[in-house]
Amino acid sequence: QSGHYGREGERKIAEKKQSSSDHSVSVFERLNKEDTKAVTVTQKVVENAKTSVNLFVIIGGCGIVLYLAYMVLSEFFSNVSPSSVFKMAMKKIMKDERTSLILGDKIKGYGDPNSRTRKRLEHQPYMVADVDYLRVIFHVEGTKRSGVVSCDLKKSKNGWKTRYIIIKLDGFPPGKITIEDNRHETDAEDLPDIDYSDISFSEENE
């Protein structure tokens, strides 16, 4: 009988140990699940942050591409642009006999001499009395002399008109070559129209 009670006690002790072990395992599994959930939430936050950053980068890149495309297309389809003004002015410069006499032969035109390709044209759009103007500046060079070309255009009702094309010579002696000067015509368009129908003139007695 004492042996029976001994085995029964051992059995109860074993059950308590097993229960305690099961409880420890259960607590460990619960903690492990909570840690896993915490890691999963953190990963989701990080992934969402990366997705947001990538989205902003993509949107910003698309914006830059669209802006560059707009600038290129607007210059391509526009009636006037720095490139078109440069080509127009160079044709008139090459046809003028004075330029070959003063600048020499093999006359060439180019943009900013400090730029890598010298193709960047200095230009300045501006407005006077609600009228659009465009000024383009570039360089010309021949075998004898060189100079800086100023070409100014004005937008009128019938399109863009050349106000002047003037070459300011470099070096000594100073001077300039006026290829074209239409300011007396283009600027006269801004003068107000006067209606003389209501004005009475008095006749002087002889």
PDB file of C-alpha atoms in Angstrom, residues 92-107 140-146 167 169 173 176-177 179:
ATOM      1  CA  LYS A  92      21.722  87.878 -93.312  1.00  0.00           C
ATOM      2  CA  ILE A  93      25.263  88.315 -91.957  1.00  0.00           C
ATOM      3  CA  MET A  94      26.717  85.986 -94.569  1.00  0.00           C
ATOM      4  CA  LYS A  95      24.910  87.838 -97.384  1.00  0.00           C
ATOM      5  CA  ASP A  96      26.223  91.234 -96.299  1.00  0.00           C
ATOM      6  CA  GLU A  97      29.424  92.090 -98.222  1.00  0.00           C
ATOM      7  CA  ARG A  98      30.712  94.331 -95.422  1.00  0.00           C
ATOM      8  CA  THR A  99      31.093  91.398 -93.042  1.00  0.00           C
ATOM      9  CA  SER A 100      33.536  89.578 -95.307  1.00  0.00           C
ATOM     10  CA  LEU A 101      35.535  92.794 -95.814  1.00  0.00           C
ATOM     11  CA  ILE A 102      35.768  93.530 -92.085  1.00  0.00           C
ATOM     12  CA  LEU A 103      35.618  90.082 -90.449  1.00  0.00           C
ATOM     13  CA  GLY A 104      37.389  88.206 -93.219  1.00  0.00           C
ATOM     14  CA  ASP A 105      36.665  84.838 -94.788  1.00  0.00           C
ATOM     15  CA  LYS A 106      35.291  81.647 -93.273  1.00  0.00           C
ATOM     16  CA  ILE A 107      32.862  83.484 -90.997  1.00  0.00           C
ATOM     17  CA  VAL A 140      30.848  85.652 -84.990  1.00  0.00           C
ATOM     18  CA  GLU A 141      34.423  85.167 -86.070  1.00  0.00           C
ATOM     19  CA  GLY A 142      36.319  85.440 -89.344  1.00  0.00           C
ATOM     20  CA  THR A 143      39.928  85.272 -90.428  1.00  0.00           C
ATOM     21  CA  LYS A 144      40.444  88.970 -89.613  1.00  0.00           C
ATOM     22  CA  ARG A 145      38.232  89.981 -86.720  1.00  0.00           C
ATOM     23  CA  SER A 146      35.476  88.792 -84.420  1.00  0.00           C
ATOM     24  CA  ILE A 167      27.637  93.308 -84.769  1.00  0.00           C
ATOM     25  CA  LEU A 169      33.446  94.411 -83.172  1.00  0.00           C
ATOM     26  CA  PRO A 173      39.697  99.869 -83.508  1.00  0.00           C
ATOM     27  CA  LYS A 176      30.044  98.054 -85.331  1.00  0.00           C
ATOM     28  CA  ILE A 177      28.321  96.673 -88.400  1.00  0.00           C
ATOM     29  CA  ILE A 179      23.236  94.494 -90.631  1.00  0.00           C
TER      30      ILE A 179
END
